[in-house]
Coordinates of C-alpha atoms in Angstrom, one line a residue:
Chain A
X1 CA 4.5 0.2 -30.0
X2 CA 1.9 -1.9 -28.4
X3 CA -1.3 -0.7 -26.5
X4 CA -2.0 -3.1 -23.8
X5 CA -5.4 -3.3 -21.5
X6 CA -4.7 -5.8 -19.4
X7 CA -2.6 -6.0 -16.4
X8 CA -1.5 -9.3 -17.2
X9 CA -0.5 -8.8 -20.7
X10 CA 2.0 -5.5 -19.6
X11 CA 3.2 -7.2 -16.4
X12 CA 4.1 -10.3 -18.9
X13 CA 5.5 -8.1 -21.1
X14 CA 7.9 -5.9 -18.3
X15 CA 8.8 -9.3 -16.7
X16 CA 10.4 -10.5 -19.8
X17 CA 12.4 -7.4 -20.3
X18 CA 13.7 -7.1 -16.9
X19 CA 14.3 -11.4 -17.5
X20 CA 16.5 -10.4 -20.4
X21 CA 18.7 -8.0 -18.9
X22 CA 16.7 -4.4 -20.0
X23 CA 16.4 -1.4 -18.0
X24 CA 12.3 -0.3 -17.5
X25 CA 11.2 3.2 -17.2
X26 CA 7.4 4.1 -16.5
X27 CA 5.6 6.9 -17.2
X28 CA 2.1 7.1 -15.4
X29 CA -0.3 9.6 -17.0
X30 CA -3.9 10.3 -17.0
X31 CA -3.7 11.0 -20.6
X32 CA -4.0 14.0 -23.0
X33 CA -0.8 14.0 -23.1
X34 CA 1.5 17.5 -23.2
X35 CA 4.8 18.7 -23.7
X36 CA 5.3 18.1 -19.7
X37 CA 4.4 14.2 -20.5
X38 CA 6.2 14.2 -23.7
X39 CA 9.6 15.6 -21.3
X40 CA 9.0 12.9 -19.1
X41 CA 9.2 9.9 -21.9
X42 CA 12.0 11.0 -23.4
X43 CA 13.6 11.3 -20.3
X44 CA 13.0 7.7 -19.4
X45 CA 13.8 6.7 -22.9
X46 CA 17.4 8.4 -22.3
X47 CA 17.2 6.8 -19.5
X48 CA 16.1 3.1 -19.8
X49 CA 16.0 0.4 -22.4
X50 CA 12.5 -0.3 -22.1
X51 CA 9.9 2.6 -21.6
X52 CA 6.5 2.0 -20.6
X53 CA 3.5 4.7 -20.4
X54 CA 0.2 4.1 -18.5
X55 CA -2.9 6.3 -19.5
X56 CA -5.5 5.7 -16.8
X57 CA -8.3 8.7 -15.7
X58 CA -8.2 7.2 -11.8
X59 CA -11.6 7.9 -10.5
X60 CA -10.3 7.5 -7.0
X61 CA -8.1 10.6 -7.0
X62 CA -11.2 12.9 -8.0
X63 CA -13.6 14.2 -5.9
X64 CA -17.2 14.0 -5.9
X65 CA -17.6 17.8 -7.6
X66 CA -14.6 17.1 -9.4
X67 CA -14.3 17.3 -13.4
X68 CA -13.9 12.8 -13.6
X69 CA -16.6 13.2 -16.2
X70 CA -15.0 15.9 -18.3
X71 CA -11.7 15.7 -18.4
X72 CA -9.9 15.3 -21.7
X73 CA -9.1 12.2 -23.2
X74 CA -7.7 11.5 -26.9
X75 CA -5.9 8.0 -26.6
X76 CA -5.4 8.6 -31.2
X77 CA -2.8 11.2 -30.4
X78 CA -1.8 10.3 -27.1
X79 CA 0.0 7.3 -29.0
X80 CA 1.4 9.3 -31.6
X81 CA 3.0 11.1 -29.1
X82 CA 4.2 8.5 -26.7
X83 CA 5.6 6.6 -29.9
X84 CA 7.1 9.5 -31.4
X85 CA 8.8 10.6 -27.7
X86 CA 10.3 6.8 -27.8
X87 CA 7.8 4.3 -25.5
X88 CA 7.7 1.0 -26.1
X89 CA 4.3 0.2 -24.5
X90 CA 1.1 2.3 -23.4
X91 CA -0.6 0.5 -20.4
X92 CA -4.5 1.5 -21.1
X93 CA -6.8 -0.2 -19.0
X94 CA -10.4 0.1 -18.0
X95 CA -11.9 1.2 -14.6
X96 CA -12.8 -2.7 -14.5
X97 CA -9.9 -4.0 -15.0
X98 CA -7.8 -1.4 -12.0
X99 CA -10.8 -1.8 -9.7
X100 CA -12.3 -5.4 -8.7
X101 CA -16.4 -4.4 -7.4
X102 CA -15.6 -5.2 -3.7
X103 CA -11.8 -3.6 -3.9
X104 CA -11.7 -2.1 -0.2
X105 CA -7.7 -1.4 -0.2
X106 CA -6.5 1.8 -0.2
X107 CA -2.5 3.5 0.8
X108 CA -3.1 6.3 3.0
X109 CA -0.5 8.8 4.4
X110 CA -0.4 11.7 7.2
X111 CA 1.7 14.8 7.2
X112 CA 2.2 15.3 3.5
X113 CA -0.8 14.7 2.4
X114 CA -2.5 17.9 4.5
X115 CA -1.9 21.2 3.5
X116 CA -1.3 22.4 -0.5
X117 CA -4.1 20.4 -2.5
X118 CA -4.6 18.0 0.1
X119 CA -7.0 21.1 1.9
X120 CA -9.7 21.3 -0.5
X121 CA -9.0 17.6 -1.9
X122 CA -9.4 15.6 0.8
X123 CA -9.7 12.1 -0.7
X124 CA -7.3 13.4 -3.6
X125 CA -3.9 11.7 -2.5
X126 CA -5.2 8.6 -0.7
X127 CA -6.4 8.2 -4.4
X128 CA -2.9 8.5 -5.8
X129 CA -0.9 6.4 -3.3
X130 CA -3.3 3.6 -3.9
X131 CA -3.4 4.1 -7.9
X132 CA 0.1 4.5 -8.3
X133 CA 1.1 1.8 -5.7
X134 CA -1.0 -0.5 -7.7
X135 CA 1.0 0.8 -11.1
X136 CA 3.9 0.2 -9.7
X137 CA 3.1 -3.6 -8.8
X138 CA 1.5 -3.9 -12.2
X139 CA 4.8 -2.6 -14.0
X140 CA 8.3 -3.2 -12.0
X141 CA 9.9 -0.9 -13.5
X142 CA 13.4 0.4 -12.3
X143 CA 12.5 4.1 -12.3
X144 CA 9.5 6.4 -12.6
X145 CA 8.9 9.6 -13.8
X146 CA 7.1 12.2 -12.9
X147 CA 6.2 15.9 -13.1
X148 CA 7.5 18.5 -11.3
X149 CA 4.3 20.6 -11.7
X150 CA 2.4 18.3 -9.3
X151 CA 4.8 19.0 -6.7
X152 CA 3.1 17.7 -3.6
X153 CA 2.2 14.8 -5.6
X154 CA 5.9 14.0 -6.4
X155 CA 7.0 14.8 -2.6
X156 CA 4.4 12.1 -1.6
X157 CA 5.3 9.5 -4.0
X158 CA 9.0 9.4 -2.8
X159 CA 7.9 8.8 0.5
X160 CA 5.3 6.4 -0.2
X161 CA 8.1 4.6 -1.9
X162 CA 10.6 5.3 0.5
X163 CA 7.9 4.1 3.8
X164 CA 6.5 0.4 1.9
X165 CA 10.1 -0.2 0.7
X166 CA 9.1 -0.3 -3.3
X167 CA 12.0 -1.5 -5.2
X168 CA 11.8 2.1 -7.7
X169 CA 13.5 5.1 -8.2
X170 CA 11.4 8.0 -8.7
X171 CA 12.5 10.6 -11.0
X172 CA 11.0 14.4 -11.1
X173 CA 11.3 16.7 -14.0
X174 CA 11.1 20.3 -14.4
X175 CA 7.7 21.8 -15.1
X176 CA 7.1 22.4 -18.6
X177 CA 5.7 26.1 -20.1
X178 CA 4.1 27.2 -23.2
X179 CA 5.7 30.4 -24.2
X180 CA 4.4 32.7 -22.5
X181 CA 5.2 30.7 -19.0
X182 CA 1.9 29.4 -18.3
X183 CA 2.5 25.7 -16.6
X184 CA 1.5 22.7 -19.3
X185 CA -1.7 21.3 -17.8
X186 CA -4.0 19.1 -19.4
X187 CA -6.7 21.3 -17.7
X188 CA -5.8 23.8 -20.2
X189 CA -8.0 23.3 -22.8
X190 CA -10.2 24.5 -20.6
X191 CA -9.6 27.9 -20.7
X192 CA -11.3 30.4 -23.2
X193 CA -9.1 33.0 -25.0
X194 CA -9.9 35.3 -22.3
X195 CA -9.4 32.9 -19.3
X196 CA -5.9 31.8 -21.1
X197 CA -4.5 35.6 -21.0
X198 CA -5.5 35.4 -17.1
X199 CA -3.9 32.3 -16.2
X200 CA -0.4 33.8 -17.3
X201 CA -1.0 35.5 -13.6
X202 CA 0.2 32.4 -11.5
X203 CA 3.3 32.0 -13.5
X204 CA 3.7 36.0 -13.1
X205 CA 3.4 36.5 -9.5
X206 CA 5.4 33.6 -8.8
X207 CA 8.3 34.9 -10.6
X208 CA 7.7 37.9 -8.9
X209 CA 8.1 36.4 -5.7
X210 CA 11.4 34.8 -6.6
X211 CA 12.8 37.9 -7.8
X212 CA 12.0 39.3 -3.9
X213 CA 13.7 36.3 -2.5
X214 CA 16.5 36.4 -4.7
X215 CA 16.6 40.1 -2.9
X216 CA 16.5 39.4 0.4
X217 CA 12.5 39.2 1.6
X218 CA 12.7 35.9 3.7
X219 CA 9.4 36.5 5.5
X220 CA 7.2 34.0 4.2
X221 CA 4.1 36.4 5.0
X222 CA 5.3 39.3 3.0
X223 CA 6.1 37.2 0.1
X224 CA 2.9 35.2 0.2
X225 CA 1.1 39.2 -0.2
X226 CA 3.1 40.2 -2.8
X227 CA 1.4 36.7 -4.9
X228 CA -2.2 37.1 -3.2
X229 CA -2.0 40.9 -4.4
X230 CA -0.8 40.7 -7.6
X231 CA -3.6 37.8 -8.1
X232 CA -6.5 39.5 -6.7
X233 CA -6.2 42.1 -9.1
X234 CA -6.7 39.6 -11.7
X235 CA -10.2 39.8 -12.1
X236 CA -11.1 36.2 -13.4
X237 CA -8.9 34.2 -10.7
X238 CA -9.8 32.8 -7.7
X239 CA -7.1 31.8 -5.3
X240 CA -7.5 28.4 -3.7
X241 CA -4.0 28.3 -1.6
X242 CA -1.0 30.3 -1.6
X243 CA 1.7 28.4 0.5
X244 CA 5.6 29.0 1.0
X245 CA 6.8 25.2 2.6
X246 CA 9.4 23.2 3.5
X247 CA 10.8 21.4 0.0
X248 CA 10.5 18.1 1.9
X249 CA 8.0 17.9 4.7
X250 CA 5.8 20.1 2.7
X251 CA 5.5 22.4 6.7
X252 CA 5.0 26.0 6.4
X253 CA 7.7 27.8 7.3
X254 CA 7.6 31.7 8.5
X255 CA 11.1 32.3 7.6
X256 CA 13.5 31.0 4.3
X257 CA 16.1 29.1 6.3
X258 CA 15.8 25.6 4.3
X259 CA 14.7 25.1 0.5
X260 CA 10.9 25.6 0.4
X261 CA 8.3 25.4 -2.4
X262 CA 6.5 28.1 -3.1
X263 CA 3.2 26.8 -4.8
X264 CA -0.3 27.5 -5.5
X265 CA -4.0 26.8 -7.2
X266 CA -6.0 29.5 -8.3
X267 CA -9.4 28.8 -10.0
X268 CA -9.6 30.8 -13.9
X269 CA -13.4 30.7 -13.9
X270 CA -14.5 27.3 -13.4
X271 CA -10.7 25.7 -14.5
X272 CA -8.2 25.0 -11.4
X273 CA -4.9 25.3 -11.7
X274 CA -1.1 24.9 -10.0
X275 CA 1.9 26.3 -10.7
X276 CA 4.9 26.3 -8.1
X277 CA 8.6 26.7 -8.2
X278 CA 11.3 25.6 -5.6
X279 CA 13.8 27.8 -3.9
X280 CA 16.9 26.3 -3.2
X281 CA 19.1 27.8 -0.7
Chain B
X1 CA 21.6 -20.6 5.6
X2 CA 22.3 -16.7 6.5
X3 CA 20.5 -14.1 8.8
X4 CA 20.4 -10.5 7.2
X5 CA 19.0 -7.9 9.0
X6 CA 19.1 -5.0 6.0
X7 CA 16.8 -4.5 3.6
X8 CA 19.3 -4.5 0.8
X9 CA 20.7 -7.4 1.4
X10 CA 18.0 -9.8 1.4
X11 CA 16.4 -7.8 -1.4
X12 CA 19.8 -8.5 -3.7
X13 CA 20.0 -12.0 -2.3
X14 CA 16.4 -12.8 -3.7
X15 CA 16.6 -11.0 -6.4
X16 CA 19.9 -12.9 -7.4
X17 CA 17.6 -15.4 -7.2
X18 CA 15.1 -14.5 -9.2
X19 CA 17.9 -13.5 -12.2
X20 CA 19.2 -16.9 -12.2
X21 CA 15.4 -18.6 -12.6
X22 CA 15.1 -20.2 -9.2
X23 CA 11.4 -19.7 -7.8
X24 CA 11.4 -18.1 -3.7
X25 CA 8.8 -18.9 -1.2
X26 CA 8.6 -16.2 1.2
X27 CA 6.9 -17.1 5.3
X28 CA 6.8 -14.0 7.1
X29 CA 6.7 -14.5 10.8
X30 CA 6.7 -12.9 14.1
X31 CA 9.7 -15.1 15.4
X32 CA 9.2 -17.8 18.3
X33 CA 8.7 -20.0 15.8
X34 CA 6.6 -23.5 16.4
X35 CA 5.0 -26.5 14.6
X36 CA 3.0 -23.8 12.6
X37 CA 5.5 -22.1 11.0
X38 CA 7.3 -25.0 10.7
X39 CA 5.1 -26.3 8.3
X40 CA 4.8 -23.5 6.5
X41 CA 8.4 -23.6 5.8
X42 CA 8.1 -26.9 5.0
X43 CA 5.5 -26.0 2.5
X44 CA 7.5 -23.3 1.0
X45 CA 10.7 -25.5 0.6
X46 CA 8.3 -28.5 -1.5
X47 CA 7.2 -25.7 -3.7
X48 CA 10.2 -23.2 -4.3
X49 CA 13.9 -23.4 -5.2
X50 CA 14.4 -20.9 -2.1
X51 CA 12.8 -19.8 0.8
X52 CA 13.2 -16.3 2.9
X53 CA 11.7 -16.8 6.4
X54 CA 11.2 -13.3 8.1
X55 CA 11.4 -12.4 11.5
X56 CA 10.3 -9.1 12.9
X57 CA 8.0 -8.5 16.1
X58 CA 6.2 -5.4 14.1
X59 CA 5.0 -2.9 16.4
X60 CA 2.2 -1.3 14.1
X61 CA 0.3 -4.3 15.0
X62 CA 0.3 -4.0 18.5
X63 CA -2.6 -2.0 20.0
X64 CA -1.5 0.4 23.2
X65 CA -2.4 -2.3 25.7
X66 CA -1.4 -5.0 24.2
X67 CA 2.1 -7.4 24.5
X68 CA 4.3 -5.9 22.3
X69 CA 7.0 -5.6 25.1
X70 CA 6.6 -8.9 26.4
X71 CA 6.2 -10.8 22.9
X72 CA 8.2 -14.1 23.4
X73 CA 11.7 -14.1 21.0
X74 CA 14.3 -16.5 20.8
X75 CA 16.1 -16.6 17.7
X76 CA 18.6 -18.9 18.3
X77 CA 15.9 -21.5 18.8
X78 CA 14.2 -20.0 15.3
X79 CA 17.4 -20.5 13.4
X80 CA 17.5 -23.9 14.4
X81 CA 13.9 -24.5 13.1
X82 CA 14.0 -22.6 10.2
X83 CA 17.7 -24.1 9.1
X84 CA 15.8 -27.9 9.7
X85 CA 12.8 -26.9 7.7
X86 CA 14.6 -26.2 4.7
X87 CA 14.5 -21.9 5.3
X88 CA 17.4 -20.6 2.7
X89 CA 17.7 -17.1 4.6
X90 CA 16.2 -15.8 7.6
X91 CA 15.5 -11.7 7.1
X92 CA 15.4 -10.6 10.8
X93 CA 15.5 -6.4 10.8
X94 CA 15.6 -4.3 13.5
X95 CA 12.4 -1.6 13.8
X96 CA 15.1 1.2 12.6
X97 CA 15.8 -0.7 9.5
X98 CA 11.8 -1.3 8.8
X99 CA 10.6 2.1 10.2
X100 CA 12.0 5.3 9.0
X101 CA 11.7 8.2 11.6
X102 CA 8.9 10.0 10.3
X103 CA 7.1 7.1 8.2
X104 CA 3.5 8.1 7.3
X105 CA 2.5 5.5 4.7
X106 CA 0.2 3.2 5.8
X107 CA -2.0 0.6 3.8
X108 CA -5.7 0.2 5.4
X109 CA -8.6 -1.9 4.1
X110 CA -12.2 -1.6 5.2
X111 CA -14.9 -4.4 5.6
X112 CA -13.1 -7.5 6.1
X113 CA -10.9 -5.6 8.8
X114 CA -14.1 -4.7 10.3
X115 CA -15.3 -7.3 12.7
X116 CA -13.8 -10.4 14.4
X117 CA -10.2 -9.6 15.8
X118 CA -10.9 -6.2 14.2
X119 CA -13.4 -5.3 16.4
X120 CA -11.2 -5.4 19.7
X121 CA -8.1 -4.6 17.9
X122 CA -9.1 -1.8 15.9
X123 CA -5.5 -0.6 14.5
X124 CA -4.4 -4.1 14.0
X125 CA -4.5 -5.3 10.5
X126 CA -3.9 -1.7 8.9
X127 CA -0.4 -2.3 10.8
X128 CA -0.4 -6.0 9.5
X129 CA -1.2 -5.0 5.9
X130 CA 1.4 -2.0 6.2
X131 CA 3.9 -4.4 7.3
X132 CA 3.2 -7.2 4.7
X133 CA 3.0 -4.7 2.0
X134 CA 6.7 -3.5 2.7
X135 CA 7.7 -6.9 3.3
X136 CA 6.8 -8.3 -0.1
X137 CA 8.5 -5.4 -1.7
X138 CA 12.0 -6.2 0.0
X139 CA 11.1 -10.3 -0.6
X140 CA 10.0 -10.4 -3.9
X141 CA 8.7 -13.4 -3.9
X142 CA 6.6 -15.9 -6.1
X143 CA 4.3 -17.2 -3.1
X144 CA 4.1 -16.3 -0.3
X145 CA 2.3 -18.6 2.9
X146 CA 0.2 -17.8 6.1
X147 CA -1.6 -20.0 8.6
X148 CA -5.1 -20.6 8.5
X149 CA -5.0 -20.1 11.9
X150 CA -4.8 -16.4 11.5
X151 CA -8.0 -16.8 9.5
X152 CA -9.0 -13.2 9.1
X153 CA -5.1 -11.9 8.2
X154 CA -5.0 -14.8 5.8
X155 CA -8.4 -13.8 4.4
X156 CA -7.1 -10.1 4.4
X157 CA -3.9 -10.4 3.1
X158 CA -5.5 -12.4 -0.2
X159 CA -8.1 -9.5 -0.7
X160 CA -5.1 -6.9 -0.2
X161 CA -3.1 -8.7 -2.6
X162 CA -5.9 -8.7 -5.4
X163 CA -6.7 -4.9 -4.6
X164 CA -2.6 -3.5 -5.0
X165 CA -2.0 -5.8 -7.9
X166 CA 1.1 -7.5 -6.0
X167 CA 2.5 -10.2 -7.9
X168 CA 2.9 -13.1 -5.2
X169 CA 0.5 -15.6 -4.4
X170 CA -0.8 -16.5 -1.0
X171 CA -1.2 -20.0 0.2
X172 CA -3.1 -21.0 3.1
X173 CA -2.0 -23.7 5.6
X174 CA -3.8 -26.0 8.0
X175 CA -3.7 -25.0 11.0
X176 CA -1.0 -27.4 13.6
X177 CA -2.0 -28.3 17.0
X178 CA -1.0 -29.8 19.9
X179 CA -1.8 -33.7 20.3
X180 CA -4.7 -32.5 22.6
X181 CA -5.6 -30.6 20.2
X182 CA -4.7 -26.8 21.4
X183 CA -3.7 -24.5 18.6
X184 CA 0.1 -23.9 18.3
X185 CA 0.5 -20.6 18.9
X186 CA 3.5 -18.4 19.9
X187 CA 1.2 -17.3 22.9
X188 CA 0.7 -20.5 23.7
X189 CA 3.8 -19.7 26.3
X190 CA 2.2 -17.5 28.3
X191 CA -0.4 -20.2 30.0
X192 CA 0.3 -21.7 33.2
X193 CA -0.3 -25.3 33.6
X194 CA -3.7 -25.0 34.5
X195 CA -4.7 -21.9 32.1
X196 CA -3.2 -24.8 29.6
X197 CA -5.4 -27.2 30.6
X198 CA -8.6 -24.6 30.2
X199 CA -7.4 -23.7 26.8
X200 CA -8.9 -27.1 25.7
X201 CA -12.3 -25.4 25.6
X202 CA -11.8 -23.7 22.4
X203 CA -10.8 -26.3 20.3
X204 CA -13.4 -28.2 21.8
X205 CA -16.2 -26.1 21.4
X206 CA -15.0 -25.6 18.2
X207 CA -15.5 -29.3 17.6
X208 CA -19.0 -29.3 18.7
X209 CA -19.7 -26.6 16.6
X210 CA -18.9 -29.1 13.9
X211 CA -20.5 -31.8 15.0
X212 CA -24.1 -29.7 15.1
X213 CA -23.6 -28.4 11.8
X214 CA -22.9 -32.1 10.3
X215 CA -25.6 -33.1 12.1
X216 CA -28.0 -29.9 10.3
X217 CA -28.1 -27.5 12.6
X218 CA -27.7 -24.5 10.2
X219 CA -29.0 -21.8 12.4
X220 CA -25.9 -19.2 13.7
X221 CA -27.5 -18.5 16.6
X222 CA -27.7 -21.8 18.0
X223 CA -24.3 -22.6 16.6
X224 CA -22.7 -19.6 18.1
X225 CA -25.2 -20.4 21.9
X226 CA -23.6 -24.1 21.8
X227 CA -20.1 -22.4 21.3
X228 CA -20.7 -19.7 23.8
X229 CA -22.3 -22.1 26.6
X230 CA -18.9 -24.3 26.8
X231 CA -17.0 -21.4 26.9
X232 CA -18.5 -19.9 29.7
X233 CA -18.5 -23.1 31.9
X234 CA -14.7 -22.7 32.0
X235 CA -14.2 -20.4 34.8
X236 CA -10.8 -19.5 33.5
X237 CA -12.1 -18.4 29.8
X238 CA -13.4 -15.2 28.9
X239 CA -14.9 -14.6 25.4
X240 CA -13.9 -12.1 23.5
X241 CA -16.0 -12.9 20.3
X242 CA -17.6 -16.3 19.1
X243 CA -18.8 -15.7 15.3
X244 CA -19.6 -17.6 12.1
X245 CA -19.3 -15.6 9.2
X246 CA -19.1 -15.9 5.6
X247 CA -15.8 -17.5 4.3
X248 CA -14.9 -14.9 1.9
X249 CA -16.5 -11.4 2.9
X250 CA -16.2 -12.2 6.4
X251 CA -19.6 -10.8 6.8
X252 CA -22.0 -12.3 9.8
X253 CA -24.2 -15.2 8.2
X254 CA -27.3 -16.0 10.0
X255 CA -27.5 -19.4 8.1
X256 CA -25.1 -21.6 6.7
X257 CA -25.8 -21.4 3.0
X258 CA -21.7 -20.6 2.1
X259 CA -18.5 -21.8 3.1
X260 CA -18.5 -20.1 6.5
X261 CA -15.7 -19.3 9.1
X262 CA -16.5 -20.1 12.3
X263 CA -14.0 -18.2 14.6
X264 CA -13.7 -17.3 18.1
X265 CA -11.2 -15.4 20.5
X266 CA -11.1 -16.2 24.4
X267 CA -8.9 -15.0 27.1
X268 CA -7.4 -17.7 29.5
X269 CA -6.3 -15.7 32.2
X270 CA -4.8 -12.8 30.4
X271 CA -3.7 -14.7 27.5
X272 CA -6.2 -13.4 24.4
X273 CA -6.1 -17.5 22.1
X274 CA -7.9 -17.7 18.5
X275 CA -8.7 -20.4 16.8
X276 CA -11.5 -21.6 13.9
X277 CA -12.7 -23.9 11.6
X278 CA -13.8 -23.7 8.2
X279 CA -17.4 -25.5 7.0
X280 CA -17.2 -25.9 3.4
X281 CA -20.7 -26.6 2.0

């Protein structure tokens, strides 16, 4: 498996694959790669001849007070892993090489990109449109796969890709847990002993509000309490949203008519996380 | 030489193409086709097995008051030309087929979008570099080629091309006029006999801008005064910018040091003309 960091040396390399016939799958990361990422290659590799993982931090999609600086990176095992989950090819450039000095091009969107994450990370998703649109012209790939976890993130993509016509198919997978159902993040690491025990409390009161759904509670309101409640009492959380919205336009909705996703981020101590599940009517 | 008007099938057609090793030129065009686009074609056919000329009056590119409605079509007439220039396949979509209901992906640049045409059409090249972002993903293409007439969208559409990574190359061609030397221009329709006759003045200016320049006059101001003092002797004319900017960052220049672009926009009557030079050093 090679490790490539230039964008001419993987788009060579996916050109002559697609020029012989093979089926592409991509993977883009940000590295420190998990059991969610590892789902996601192996899915592609069951899916495709060829699979290719990108590991790029994308300054872009963090804000200013955001943890760019800090956040993991371990590109040793991340290639253990991608080899042993069955890539052919890990894309690992620099910020030089993604970013020209004077690059002054950027994919925006409206709508989707508002509420959820998008409220308290403005320049967050004008970040990813514009990383992965680039990704996507660096490695033409026939499909893409990505996280359920990062649910807004996924409903964005697929439009993106459905509104500038990009010639793939995006591909979400189900969120990934460690035993004890707190969501695979590589923000987990993190988290002290103590903080770890209290994250378990998105993955708790979300399950707690599908079980009230599953019985009949259909007001978005009352279901919304039972999560704030049952987090609030969690001493070292700090909720950032707790939304109940349309699967697809990402609306809120008052009532349970249509599918919606119920997700949220809650700060343990300093760490931010998401969890979220979808309801299907 | 066919005329598809869904994305799919020009999209199979080229990449057909593309399978069997033949290189595509791609000229994307607002229709009402002239001597300009003409050569373009031209171009594309010396340089590529095959060539996709678009046609599609985009909306997004039209500001509120502008002539969107009243935009000169005739494809009958465009068939014609493109068939004699050596076109392969004309891609003509309706605004359904290129516009989903609630599209709300858009692809914006700063700087270069920021003065010149940008500065009295202030949503115009986000709309052109929306719609030439989607259209290279249904045409993908080898090169693609644009008028230097459009001097700013060809400048734009480079830079945007180098920013999202998309694998086409953009070639430049010299701008056509008419024998008394009026840009050919789709708009160009719109003039009356004697609004024709007043167009002259920005060629001509144009010209004398040159002419100083050769002769050492290196100072913008007086360049840009000379330019400005023509114009305004034509009672019919009405500036809507004269500038001289840097070739490449399209930023103002107060001396010629650079390759500059010297560029100016007039209304004759109601008809808004461009046209421009470039001073290499």
């Amino acid at each position: 498996m090679n490790i490539y960091n230039k964008v001419s040396q993987v788009r060579n390399q996916v050109k002559e694959w697609k020029r012989a016939g093979l089926s592409v799958g991509f993977v883009p990361t940000m590295g420190y790669l998990h059991e969610g990422h590892e789902s996601l290659i192996r899915k592609a590799a069951s899916e495709n001849d060829k699979v290719v993982v990108s590991i790029f931090v994308n300054p872009t999609q963090f804000g200013p007070n955001e943890d760019l600086e800090k956040y993991p990176r371990d590109l040793k095992k991340d290639s253990l892993i991608c080899a042993g989950a069955g890539a052919d090819l890990i894309f690992h450039p620099e910020i030089e090489e993604m970013y020209v000095k004077d690059a002054c091009t950027s994919v925006n969107m409206n709508g989707l990109t508002d509420g959820l994450c998008g409220k308290s990370r403005p320049t967050h998703f004008s970040g990813v449109c514009t990383v992965v649109t680039k990704l996507f012209n660096i490695v033409p790939a026939d499909k893409a796969y990505f996280g359920e976890k990062d649910a807004q993130q996924l409903a964005i993509i697929k439009k993106m890709v459905e509104d500038l016509n990009i010639d793939i198919q995006i591909i979400g997978c189900p969120i990934i847990r460690e035993e004890d159902g707190l969501a695979k993040s590589s923000r987990n690491i993190y988290l002290s002993p103590v903080e770890r025990e209290a994250a378990l409390v998105l993955n708790k009161s979300l399950k707690v509000a599908r079980k009230a759904i599953e019985a009949g509670v259909k007001n978005t309101s009352d279901l919304k309490g039972l999560i704030v409640d049952m987090i609030e009492k969690e001493p070292l959380a700090k909720i950032d949203y707790v939304e109940i919205v349309d699967s697809r336009s990402l609306k809120e909705v008052d009532f349970i008519e249509e599918n919606v996703l119920v997700a949220l981020a809650v700060y343990i101590g300093k760490t931010r996380l998401i969890d979220n599940f979808t309801y299907f009517i």
